[in-house]
Every structure is written in C-alpha cells, then in structure tokens.
mmCIF file of C-alpha atoms in Angstrom:
data_model
loop_
_atom_site.group_PDB
_atom_site.id
_atom_site.type_symbol
_atom_site.label_atom_id
_atom_site.label_comp_id
_atom_site.label_asym_id
_atom_site.label_seq_id
_atom_site.Cartn_x
_atom_site.Cartn_y
_atom_site.Cartn_z
ATOM 1 C CA UNK E 2 6.624 -77.958 -36.215
ATOM 2 C CA UNK E 3 9.211 -75.982 -34.261
ATOM 3 C CA UNK E 4 9.349 -76.276 -30.518
ATOM 4 C CA UNK E 5 8.262 -72.636 -30.190
ATOM 5 C CA UNK E 6 4.614 -73.571 -30.830
ATOM 6 C CA UNK E 7 2.444 -71.728 -28.374
ATOM 7 C CA UNK E 8 5.270 -69.490 -27.151
ATOM 8 C CA UNK E 9 4.445 -65.805 -27.464
ATOM 9 C CA UNK E 10 7.926 -64.812 -28.634
ATOM 10 C CA UNK E 11 10.096 -61.876 -27.602
ATOM 11 C CA UNK E 12 8.371 -58.559 -26.997
ATOM 12 C CA UNK E 13 9.880 -55.894 -29.249
ATOM 13 C CA UNK E 14 7.687 -52.864 -28.606
ATOM 14 C CA UNK E 15 4.361 -51.841 -27.089
ATOM 15 C CA UNK E 16 2.364 -48.691 -27.823
ATOM 16 C CA UNK E 17 -0.779 -47.039 -26.487
ATOM 17 C CA UNK E 18 -1.978 -46.665 -30.097
ATOM 18 C CA UNK E 19 -3.389 -47.848 -32.377
ATOM 19 C CA UNK E 20 -6.295 -49.397 -30.502
ATOM 20 C CA UNK E 21 -9.164 -51.613 -31.536
ATOM 21 C CA UNK E 22 -12.334 -52.957 -29.997
ATOM 22 C CA UNK E 23 -11.112 -56.272 -31.496
ATOM 23 C CA UNK E 24 -8.970 -57.800 -30.291
ATOM 24 C CA UNK E 25 -7.097 -58.059 -33.612
ATOM 25 C CA UNK E 26 -4.170 -60.451 -34.009
ATOM 26 C CA UNK E 27 -2.091 -60.771 -37.158
ATOM 27 C CA UNK E 28 1.389 -61.747 -38.335
ATOM 28 C CA UNK E 29 3.841 -59.840 -40.524
ATOM 29 C CA UNK E 30 6.652 -61.450 -42.473
ATOM 30 C CA UNK E 31 9.471 -59.437 -44.007
ATOM 31 C CA UNK E 32 11.604 -60.067 -47.090
ATOM 32 C CA UNK E 33 11.291 -63.853 -47.479
ATOM 33 C CA UNK E 34 12.999 -63.667 -50.915
ATOM 34 C CA UNK E 35 11.625 -67.022 -52.044
ATOM 35 C CA UNK E 36 13.853 -68.526 -54.779
ATOM 36 C CA UNK E 37 13.307 -71.430 -57.140
ATOM 37 C CA UNK E 38 16.162 -73.366 -55.484
ATOM 38 C CA UNK E 39 16.839 -72.434 -51.865
ATOM 39 C CA UNK E 40 20.364 -73.908 -51.988
ATOM 40 C CA UNK E 41 21.506 -71.918 -55.019
ATOM 41 C CA UNK E 42 22.082 -68.519 -53.424
ATOM 42 C CA UNK E 43 24.863 -67.720 -50.970
ATOM 43 C CA UNK E 44 23.086 -64.606 -49.666
ATOM 44 C CA UNK E 45 20.086 -66.570 -48.412
ATOM 45 C CA UNK E 46 19.910 -69.182 -45.656
ATOM 46 C CA UNK E 47 17.138 -71.767 -46.085
ATOM 47 C CA UNK E 48 14.627 -69.154 -47.339
ATOM 48 C CA UNK E 49 11.995 -71.650 -48.492
ATOM 49 C CA UNK E 50 12.226 -73.717 -45.328
ATOM 50 C CA UNK E 51 11.910 -70.664 -43.087
ATOM 51 C CA UNK E 52 8.812 -69.322 -44.840
ATOM 52 C CA UNK E 53 7.245 -72.776 -44.715
ATOM 53 C CA UNK E 54 7.782 -72.700 -40.956
ATOM 54 C CA UNK E 55 6.102 -69.303 -40.734
ATOM 55 C CA UNK E 56 3.090 -70.715 -42.563
ATOM 56 C CA UNK E 57 3.003 -73.793 -40.348
ATOM 57 C CA UNK E 58 3.326 -71.695 -37.204
ATOM 58 C CA UNK E 59 0.587 -69.304 -38.333
ATOM 59 C CA UNK E 60 -1.712 -72.267 -38.883
ATOM 60 C CA UNK E 61 -1.310 -73.187 -35.214
ATOM 61 C CA UNK E 62 -2.154 -69.702 -33.957
ATOM 62 C CA UNK E 63 -5.385 -67.736 -34.152
ATOM 63 C CA UNK E 64 -4.405 -64.992 -36.599
ATOM 64 C CA UNK E 65 -6.775 -62.784 -38.552
ATOM 65 C CA UNK E 66 -4.224 -62.258 -41.338
ATOM 66 C CA UNK E 67 -0.662 -62.822 -42.493
ATOM 67 C CA UNK E 68 0.864 -59.761 -44.153
ATOM 68 C CA UNK E 69 4.166 -59.272 -45.943
ATOM 69 C CA UNK E 70 5.998 -55.973 -46.331
ATOM 70 C CA UNK E 71 7.515 -57.066 -49.625
ATOM 71 C CA UNK E 72 10.461 -58.728 -51.340
ATOM 72 C CA UNK E 73 8.506 -61.944 -51.335
ATOM 73 C CA UNK E 74 10.764 -63.237 -54.143
ATOM 74 C CA UNK E 75 14.508 -63.254 -54.660
ATOM 75 C CA UNK E 76 14.533 -61.304 -57.941
ATOM 76 C CA UNK E 77 10.953 -61.191 -59.203
ATOM 77 C CA UNK E 78 11.311 -64.149 -61.577
ATOM 78 C CA UNK E 79 7.913 -65.611 -62.448
ATOM 79 C CA UNK E 80 8.931 -69.087 -61.289
ATOM 80 C CA UNK E 81 9.772 -67.606 -57.888
ATOM 81 C CA UNK E 82 6.216 -66.330 -57.542
ATOM 82 C CA UNK E 83 5.021 -69.836 -58.398
ATOM 83 C CA UNK E 84 7.291 -71.217 -55.656
ATOM 84 C CA UNK E 85 5.818 -68.667 -53.245
ATOM 85 C CA UNK E 86 2.301 -69.692 -54.208
ATOM 86 C CA UNK E 87 3.154 -73.334 -53.529
ATOM 87 C CA UNK E 88 4.094 -72.353 -49.965
ATOM 88 C CA UNK E 89 1.039 -70.142 -49.484
ATOM 89 C CA UNK E 90 -1.235 -72.962 -50.629
ATOM 90 C CA UNK E 91 -0.655 -74.455 -47.183
ATOM 91 C CA UNK E 92 -1.677 -71.287 -45.317
ATOM 92 C CA UNK E 93 -4.998 -71.390 -43.473
ATOM 93 C CA UNK E 94 -5.350 -67.628 -42.865
ATOM 94 C CA UNK E 95 -5.788 -64.797 -45.395
ATOM 95 C CA UNK E 96 -2.603 -63.352 -46.936
ATOM 96 C CA UNK E 97 -1.823 -59.935 -48.394
ATOM 97 C CA UNK E 98 1.418 -58.250 -49.439
ATOM 98 C CA UNK E 99 2.864 -55.022 -50.752
ATOM 99 C CA UNK E 100 5.639 -55.352 -53.348
ATOM 100 C CA UNK E 101 9.312 -54.879 -52.566
ATOM 101 C CA UNK E 102 12.032 -53.623 -54.873
ATOM 102 C CA UNK E 103 12.945 -57.213 -55.817
ATOM 103 C CA UNK E 104 9.356 -58.111 -56.737
ATOM 104 C CA UNK E 105 8.786 -55.615 -59.559
ATOM 105 C CA UNK E 106 10.335 -55.322 -63.040
ATOM 106 C CA UNK E 107 13.294 -52.945 -63.343
ATOM 107 C CA UNK E 108 15.132 -51.509 -66.329
ATOM 108 C CA UNK E 109 18.241 -53.555 -65.531
ATOM 109 C CA UNK E 110 16.471 -56.928 -65.210
ATOM 110 C CA UNK E 111 17.653 -59.688 -67.537
ATOM 111 C CA UNK E 112 14.557 -61.812 -66.894
ATOM 112 C CA UNK E 113 10.850 -61.580 -67.622
ATOM 113 C CA UNK E 114 9.364 -60.263 -64.400
ATOM 114 C CA UNK E 115 5.815 -60.156 -63.111
ATOM 115 C CA UNK E 116 4.018 -56.859 -63.860
ATOM 116 C CA UNK E 117 2.901 -55.067 -60.719
ATOM 117 C CA UNK E 118 -0.723 -55.427 -61.808
ATOM 118 C CA UNK E 119 -0.330 -59.197 -61.743
ATOM 119 C CA UNK E 120 1.327 -58.943 -58.325
ATOM 120 C CA UNK E 121 -1.698 -56.998 -57.101
ATOM 121 C CA UNK E 122 -4.094 -59.573 -58.551
ATOM 122 C CA UNK E 123 -2.349 -62.360 -56.668
ATOM 123 C CA UNK E 124 -1.454 -60.792 -53.336
ATOM 124 C CA UNK E 125 -3.386 -57.561 -52.717
ATOM 125 C CA UNK E 126 -7.086 -57.346 -51.836
ATOM 126 C CA UNK E 127 -8.759 -55.225 -54.533
ATOM 127 C CA UNK E 128 -5.454 -54.064 -56.053
ATOM 128 C CA UNK E 129 -2.637 -51.735 -55.014
ATOM 129 C CA UNK E 130 -2.600 -49.716 -52.886
ATOM 130 C CA UNK E 131 -5.038 -51.558 -50.647
ATOM 131 C CA UNK E 132 -7.057 -50.990 -47.495
ATOM 132 C CA UNK E 133 -8.948 -53.504 -45.417
ATOM 133 C CA UNK E 134 -10.706 -53.516 -42.072
ATOM 134 C CA UNK E 135 -10.190 -56.173 -39.411
ATOM 135 C CA UNK E 136 -12.675 -55.792 -36.571
ATOM 136 C CA UNK E 137 -12.576 -52.022 -36.907
ATOM 137 C CA UNK E 138 -8.809 -51.711 -37.445
ATOM 138 C CA UNK E 139 -7.871 -50.234 -40.823
ATOM 139 C CA UNK E 140 -4.765 -51.746 -42.446
ATOM 140 C CA UNK E 141 -3.367 -49.828 -45.421
ATOM 141 C CA UNK E 142 -0.827 -51.254 -47.882
ATOM 142 C CA UNK E 143 1.229 -48.820 -49.972
ATOM 143 C CA UNK E 144 3.337 -49.575 -53.049
ATOM 144 C CA UNK E 145 6.750 -47.897 -52.784
ATOM 145 C CA UNK E 146 8.486 -50.120 -55.337
ATOM 146 C CA UNK E 147 6.868 -49.981 -58.778
ATOM 147 C CA UNK E 148 6.838 -46.275 -59.702
ATOM 148 C CA UNK E 149 8.528 -45.440 -63.048
ATOM 149 C CA UNK E 150 10.638 -42.864 -61.215
ATOM 150 C CA UNK E 151 12.660 -45.670 -59.584
ATOM 151 C CA UNK E 152 12.658 -48.234 -62.400
ATOM 152 C CA UNK E 153 16.416 -47.714 -62.816
ATOM 153 C CA UNK E 154 17.257 -48.499 -59.182
ATOM 154 C CA UNK E 155 16.217 -50.332 -56.022
ATOM 155 C CA UNK E 156 15.102 -47.075 -54.398
ATOM 156 C CA UNK E 157 11.495 -46.474 -53.453
ATOM 157 C CA UNK E 158 9.038 -43.748 -54.410
ATOM 158 C CA UNK E 159 5.352 -43.158 -53.701
ATOM 159 C CA UNK E 160 3.712 -41.063 -56.441
ATOM 160 C CA UNK E 161 1.360 -38.177 -55.794
ATOM 161 C CA UNK E 162 -1.683 -40.139 -56.954
ATOM 162 C CA UNK E 163 -1.098 -42.752 -54.259
ATOM 163 C CA UNK E 164 -0.534 -40.097 -51.605
ATOM 164 C CA UNK E 165 -3.814 -38.432 -52.599
ATOM 165 C CA UNK E 166 -5.571 -41.807 -52.334
ATOM 166 C CA UNK E 167 -4.134 -42.364 -48.857
ATOM 167 C CA UNK E 168 -4.995 -38.820 -47.807
ATOM 168 C CA UNK E 169 -8.650 -39.283 -48.749
ATOM 169 C CA UNK E 170 -8.846 -42.773 -47.275
ATOM 170 C CA UNK E 171 -7.357 -41.807 -43.924
ATOM 171 C CA UNK E 172 -9.936 -39.038 -43.555
ATOM 172 C CA UNK E 173 -12.449 -41.813 -42.911
ATOM 173 C CA UNK E 174 -10.744 -43.433 -39.906
ATOM 174 C CA UNK E 175 -9.503 -42.405 -36.492
ATOM 175 C CA UNK E 176 -6.388 -44.574 -36.742
ATOM 176 C CA UNK E 177 -4.723 -47.113 -39.007
ATOM 177 C CA UNK E 178 -1.676 -49.298 -39.472
ATOM 178 C CA UNK E 179 0.318 -48.740 -42.662
ATOM 179 C CA UNK E 180 2.440 -51.336 -44.467
ATOM 180 C CA UNK E 181 5.176 -50.251 -46.908
ATOM 181 C CA UNK E 182 8.398 -51.856 -48.105
ATOM 182 C CA UNK E 183 10.874 -48.969 -48.013
ATOM 183 C CA UNK E 184 11.810 -47.268 -44.775
ATOM 184 C CA UNK E 185 11.031 -43.784 -43.503
ATOM 185 C CA UNK E 186 13.969 -41.363 -43.055
ATOM 186 C CA UNK E 187 14.667 -42.017 -39.371
ATOM 187 C CA UNK E 188 15.316 -45.721 -40.010
ATOM 188 C CA UNK E 189 17.955 -44.856 -42.598
ATOM 189 C CA UNK E 190 19.443 -42.312 -40.209
ATOM 190 C CA UNK E 191 19.773 -45.100 -37.632
ATOM 191 C CA UNK E 192 21.912 -47.049 -40.085
ATOM 192 C CA UNK E 193 23.937 -43.906 -40.782
ATOM 193 C CA UNK E 194 24.624 -43.520 -37.061
ATOM 194 C CA UNK E 195 25.579 -47.177 -36.746
ATOM 195 C CA UNK E 196 27.956 -47.144 -39.718
ATOM 196 C CA UNK E 197 29.774 -44.116 -38.307
ATOM 197 C CA UNK E 198 30.787 -46.377 -35.429
ATOM 198 C CA UNK E 199 31.092 -49.715 -37.235
ATOM 199 C CA UNK E 200 32.601 -48.610 -40.561
ATOM 200 C CA UNK E 201 32.237 -45.066 -41.984
ATOM 201 C CA UNK E 202 32.992 -46.384 -45.496
ATOM 202 C CA UNK E 203 29.794 -48.441 -45.633
ATOM 203 C CA UNK E 204 27.344 -47.418 -48.319
ATOM 204 C CA UNK E 205 23.698 -46.623 -47.686
ATOM 205 C CA UNK E 206 20.971 -49.099 -48.590
ATOM 206 C CA UNK E 207 18.439 -48.070 -51.266
ATOM 207 C CA UNK E 208 16.136 -45.420 -49.814
ATOM 208 C CA UNK E 209 12.640 -44.005 -50.204
ATOM 209 C CA UNK E 210 12.989 -40.974 -52.464
ATOM 210 C CA UNK E 211 11.094 -37.793 -51.589
ATOM 211 C CA UNK E 212 9.674 -39.271 -48.375
ATOM 212 C CA UNK E 213 8.367 -35.930 -47.143
ATOM 213 C CA UNK E 214 5.017 -36.348 -48.885
ATOM 214 C CA UNK E 215 4.289 -39.653 -47.177
ATOM 215 C CA UNK E 216 5.435 -38.403 -43.788
ATOM 216 C CA UNK E 217 3.215 -35.334 -44.182
ATOM 217 C CA UNK E 218 0.122 -37.416 -45.009
ATOM 218 C CA UNK E 219 0.716 -39.825 -42.135
ATOM 219 C CA UNK E 220 1.394 -37.005 -39.691
ATOM 220 C CA UNK E 221 -1.663 -35.015 -40.761
ATOM 221 C CA UNK E 222 -3.892 -37.983 -39.997
ATOM 222 C CA UNK E 223 -2.032 -38.836 -36.790
ATOM 223 C CA UNK E 224 -1.171 -42.329 -38.026
ATOM 224 C CA UNK E 225 0.668 -43.882 -35.131
ATOM 225 C CA UNK E 226 2.297 -46.980 -36.631
ATOM 226 C CA UNK E 227 4.024 -47.999 -39.874
ATOM 227 C CA UNK E 228 5.600 -51.380 -40.616
ATOM 228 C CA UNK E 229 8.417 -51.544 -43.179
ATOM 229 C CA UNK E 230 10.895 -54.161 -44.383
ATOM 230 C CA UNK E 231 13.864 -53.802 -46.745
ATOM 231 C CA UNK E 232 16.722 -53.781 -44.203
ATOM 232 C CA UNK E 233 16.085 -57.351 -42.956
ATOM 233 C CA UNK E 234 16.426 -56.315 -39.303
ATOM 234 C CA UNK E 235 14.079 -55.646 -36.384
ATOM 235 C CA UNK E 236 13.872 -52.138 -35.013
ATOM 236 C CA UNK E 237 11.784 -49.177 -33.988
ATOM 237 C CA UNK E 238 12.127 -45.487 -34.729
ATOM 238 C CA UNK E 239 10.119 -42.298 -35.147
ATOM 239 C CA UNK E 240 10.050 -39.879 -38.077
ATOM 240 C CA UNK E 241 8.336 -36.743 -36.848
ATOM 241 C CA UNK E 242 5.309 -38.119 -35.009
ATOM 242 C CA UNK E 243 5.130 -41.372 -36.996
ATOM 243 C CA UNK E 244 6.400 -44.521 -35.295
ATOM 244 C CA UNK E 245 7.924 -47.171 -37.537
ATOM 245 C CA UNK E 246 8.619 -50.821 -36.736
ATOM 246 C CA UNK E 247 11.105 -52.618 -38.974
ATOM 247 C CA UNK E 248 10.155 -56.188 -39.846
ATOM 248 C CA UNK E 249 13.052 -58.689 -39.865
ATOM 249 C CA UNK E 250 13.680 -61.091 -42.710
ATOM 250 C CA UNK E 251 13.085 -64.832 -42.781
ATOM 251 C CA UNK E 252 15.835 -65.491 -45.357
ATOM 252 C CA UNK E 253 18.716 -63.902 -43.413
ATOM 253 C CA UNK E 254 19.531 -63.519 -39.732
ATOM 254 C CA UNK E 255 17.566 -63.221 -37.431
ATOM 255 C CA UNK E 256 14.954 -65.298 -39.340
ATOM 256 C CA UNK E 257 11.612 -64.735 -37.716
ATOM 257 C CA UNK E 258 8.319 -62.925 -38.087
ATOM 258 C CA UNK E 259 6.274 -60.452 -36.049
ATOM 259 C CA UNK E 260 3.053 -61.034 -34.145
ATOM 260 C CA UNK E 261 0.952 -57.890 -33.745
ATOM 261 C CA UNK E 262 -1.888 -57.716 -31.227
ATOM 262 C CA UNK E 263 -4.219 -54.719 -31.086
ATOM 263 C CA UNK E 264 -6.960 -54.260 -28.487
ATOM 264 C CA UNK E 265 -8.519 -51.532 -26.364
ATOM 265 C CA UNK E 266 -5.306 -51.091 -24.362
ATOM 266 C CA UNK E 267 -3.050 -50.516 -27.384
ATOM 267 C CA UNK E 268 -0.674 -52.477 -29.605
ATOM 268 C CA UNK E 269 2.048 -55.002 -28.816
ATOM 269 C CA UNK E 270 4.604 -56.386 -31.269
ATOM 270 C CA UNK E 271 6.515 -59.605 -30.650
ATOM 271 C CA UNK E 272 9.301 -61.373 -32.554
ATOM 272 C CA UNK E 273 8.836 -65.108 -33.146
ATOM 273 C CA UNK E 274 11.930 -67.000 -34.379
ATOM 274 C CA UNK E 275 11.567 -69.770 -36.939
ATOM 275 C CA UNK E 276 15.178 -70.990 -36.927
ATOM 276 C CA UNK E 277 16.786 -73.277 -34.372
ATOM 277 C CA UNK E 278 19.744 -71.922 -32.354
ATOM 278 C CA UNK E 279 22.234 -73.692 -34.611
ATOM 279 C CA UNK E 280 20.473 -72.406 -37.730
ATOM 280 C CA UNK E 281 20.431 -68.873 -36.332
ATOM 281 C CA UNK E 282 24.189 -69.084 -35.740
ATOM 282 C CA UNK E 283 24.757 -70.365 -39.264
ATOM 283 C CA UNK E 284 22.535 -67.632 -40.713
ATOM 284 C CA UNK E 285 24.395 -64.959 -38.729
ATOM 285 C CA UNK E 286 27.773 -66.221 -39.942
ATOM 286 C CA UNK E 287 26.518 -66.557 -43.517
ATOM 287 C CA UNK E 288 25.307 -62.977 -43.564
ATOM 288 C CA UNK E 289 28.481 -61.599 -42.002
ATOM 289 C CA UNK E 290 30.552 -63.302 -44.704
ATOM 290 C CA UNK E 291 28.713 -61.396 -47.444
ATOM 291 C CA UNK E 292 30.543 -58.143 -46.764
ATOM 292 C CA UNK E 293 30.858 -55.193 -44.381
ATOM 293 C CA UNK E 294 27.332 -53.823 -44.895
ATOM 294 C CA UNK E 295 25.704 -57.207 -44.334
ATOM 295 C CA UNK E 296 27.871 -57.764 -41.267
ATOM 296 C CA UNK E 297 26.880 -54.357 -39.894
ATOM 297 C CA UNK E 298 23.182 -55.104 -40.363
ATOM 298 C CA UNK E 299 23.604 -58.485 -38.670
ATOM 299 C CA UNK E 300 25.270 -56.761 -35.742
ATOM 300 C CA UNK E 301 22.419 -54.266 -35.503
ATOM 301 C CA UNK E 302 19.868 -57.091 -35.509
ATOM 302 C CA UNK E 303 21.709 -59.015 -32.801
ATOM 303 C CA UNK E 304 22.000 -55.952 -30.553
ATOM 304 C CA UNK E 305 18.316 -55.122 -30.912
ATOM 305 C CA UNK E 306 17.155 -58.628 -30.096
ATOM 306 C CA UNK E 307 19.530 -58.791 -27.141
ATOM 307 C CA UNK E 308 18.166 -55.524 -25.721
ATOM 308 C CA UNK E 309 14.456 -56.111 -26.436
ATOM 309 C CA UNK E 310 11.957 -54.796 -25.590
ATOM 310 C CA UNK E 311 12.943 -51.670 -27.487
ATOM 311 C CA UNK E 312 11.775 -48.994 -25.077
ATOM 312 C CA UNK E 313 13.699 -46.300 -26.942
ATOM 313 C CA UNK E 314 14.591 -45.727 -30.585
ATOM 314 C CA UNK E 315 17.377 -48.104 -31.626
#
C-alpha cells in the first residue's frame, strides 16, 4: 500500500452542482492501457502496477463505485482484457467503464479485438450506453468510440440513436454526471492554445467528430459536469454551459486517479497520485522522450497540478 493511504489528495476543482442528498463518493480512473506485459511498451510506465495500486487504494476507501472513462487496454487485444480482469478481481467496489478508442476493433487492427457488445457485457451495467443511480445521483456512460463512422480512425463519434437515448433519459432527472472517453471541443481548443506557445507544428490528438449534437443535448438538460479521458492529463474547461473535467492517466505521467464527492453542498474533485516521487519523475521523463506532442501534454499536466485547485479554465 502506498503511503498516501487516508490522504484526501490534491483538490482539482469544486462546483456548486451537481448535488446529491447522498453523500456519494466514487473514483474515476483514466486510460490505464493495461497490456499483457507491462515492460514491453516504451510509451507506458508501469501500467499494470499503477492500476493495481488504484484498486488497492480504492479498497481502503469508502467508495460507492470505481468508473473508467476508457482505454482500459493498450490496443484492445483480448489477452489485455483478461489481464485487466485479473486486476479487477481484487477490487471490492463495483466497477463500470465506457470504451476508449483503443478498446474497440478498428479497420486497421492486425489483431482479433473484443467486440463492443462483449465489452459492454463485461464492464457496463445493462449494456452501452448505461445509466445508474447512486443515492439519487444519476451517472450516465456514453460510447464515443465504437461507431462505424470512426472505424477507420481513433476519432470519436456519438450516433443519433445514442443522443436520442440520452435526451429521453435526461428528461427524467434534475441533474447527472456524464462519462465519455473523447473530449468536448473546449478541451481540444485548450491544447490548440498550448501548442501555439509550445510548438505550433504539433498535431492535434484524435477528436470527437460532430460534437454539436452532444453539447446540445447536455446543454438542453442543464447537465453541469462531464468527465472525459483520452488526453491523459488533468484539467477543467467549459463548452457552452457544460463543464468538463479531464481525467489523468495511470499509465503515463501524472499517474493518478480522481476522487469525486457529491453532497448537498455540491461536488468536489481531487487528484490522488499512485506513483512515488521517483516514479513520477521517471514517468514524466519517459513521456517527454516519446516526442513533441507527448512532451507538450506532460508539460500541461505538470502546470495544472502545480497550480491546483483549478479555479479557472486551464
């Protein structure tokens, strides 16, 4: 067990909404990218070990749920899902996940991936998309990764049928938290602003195509908080009226997970590290060595953690 047991972590953000009679307390892990062999991939730093620490830490805290915003595997190989399941076998709280772009079969895959229906059977309550209630708080999981429209890329897309489902579902509640892998437009714009300063030649990460439909549905129902992954960095931004918190990765710097607490006073989000200081340094250096884009994202993550809590959009 890490020495951070019992420590609340670093406050990232706090909001007046959503609220719950709860209190509700859950964890969110982003982009663990579990491989078959954690030492075989230069892009990842101790991914299996770090997720095992998340599980161990969650078992020592009173959480209602552990969620993942996707990319639970390195490349969606079936053996990687088995490795993930071996880790989750030690988890004492319920687990649910939405798929990331690396979890679903793509046209360019050279391996036999896991169909999204099988992903849903294993990791989503009652299929994808999913909705569940925790002491009156509605948590909605959307699938931005498996649509045929993006099978030739790592981009995201949410089809009309899923938007209609969410539209009808959100009519029933006064507020909800939404989980999705790909980011809303303002998060990508943040990276655009950063690369203009760091390196204008940097390419964009894969994006959510045609995001306007999702933003419209969320705005119409006054959904106040979305959690996304994909970029492997912590952050907070707002697209229209919709606030979005970016969930950091456990497989690359800064290697930690989020603790979300919702009660009658509002919502707080804290970052809990699972790496030691020396491991965090090694993970930072490892990621920076991967190339300019990875180095830029590492720099963004370091700045955001150094300036937490994020009281403005950064």
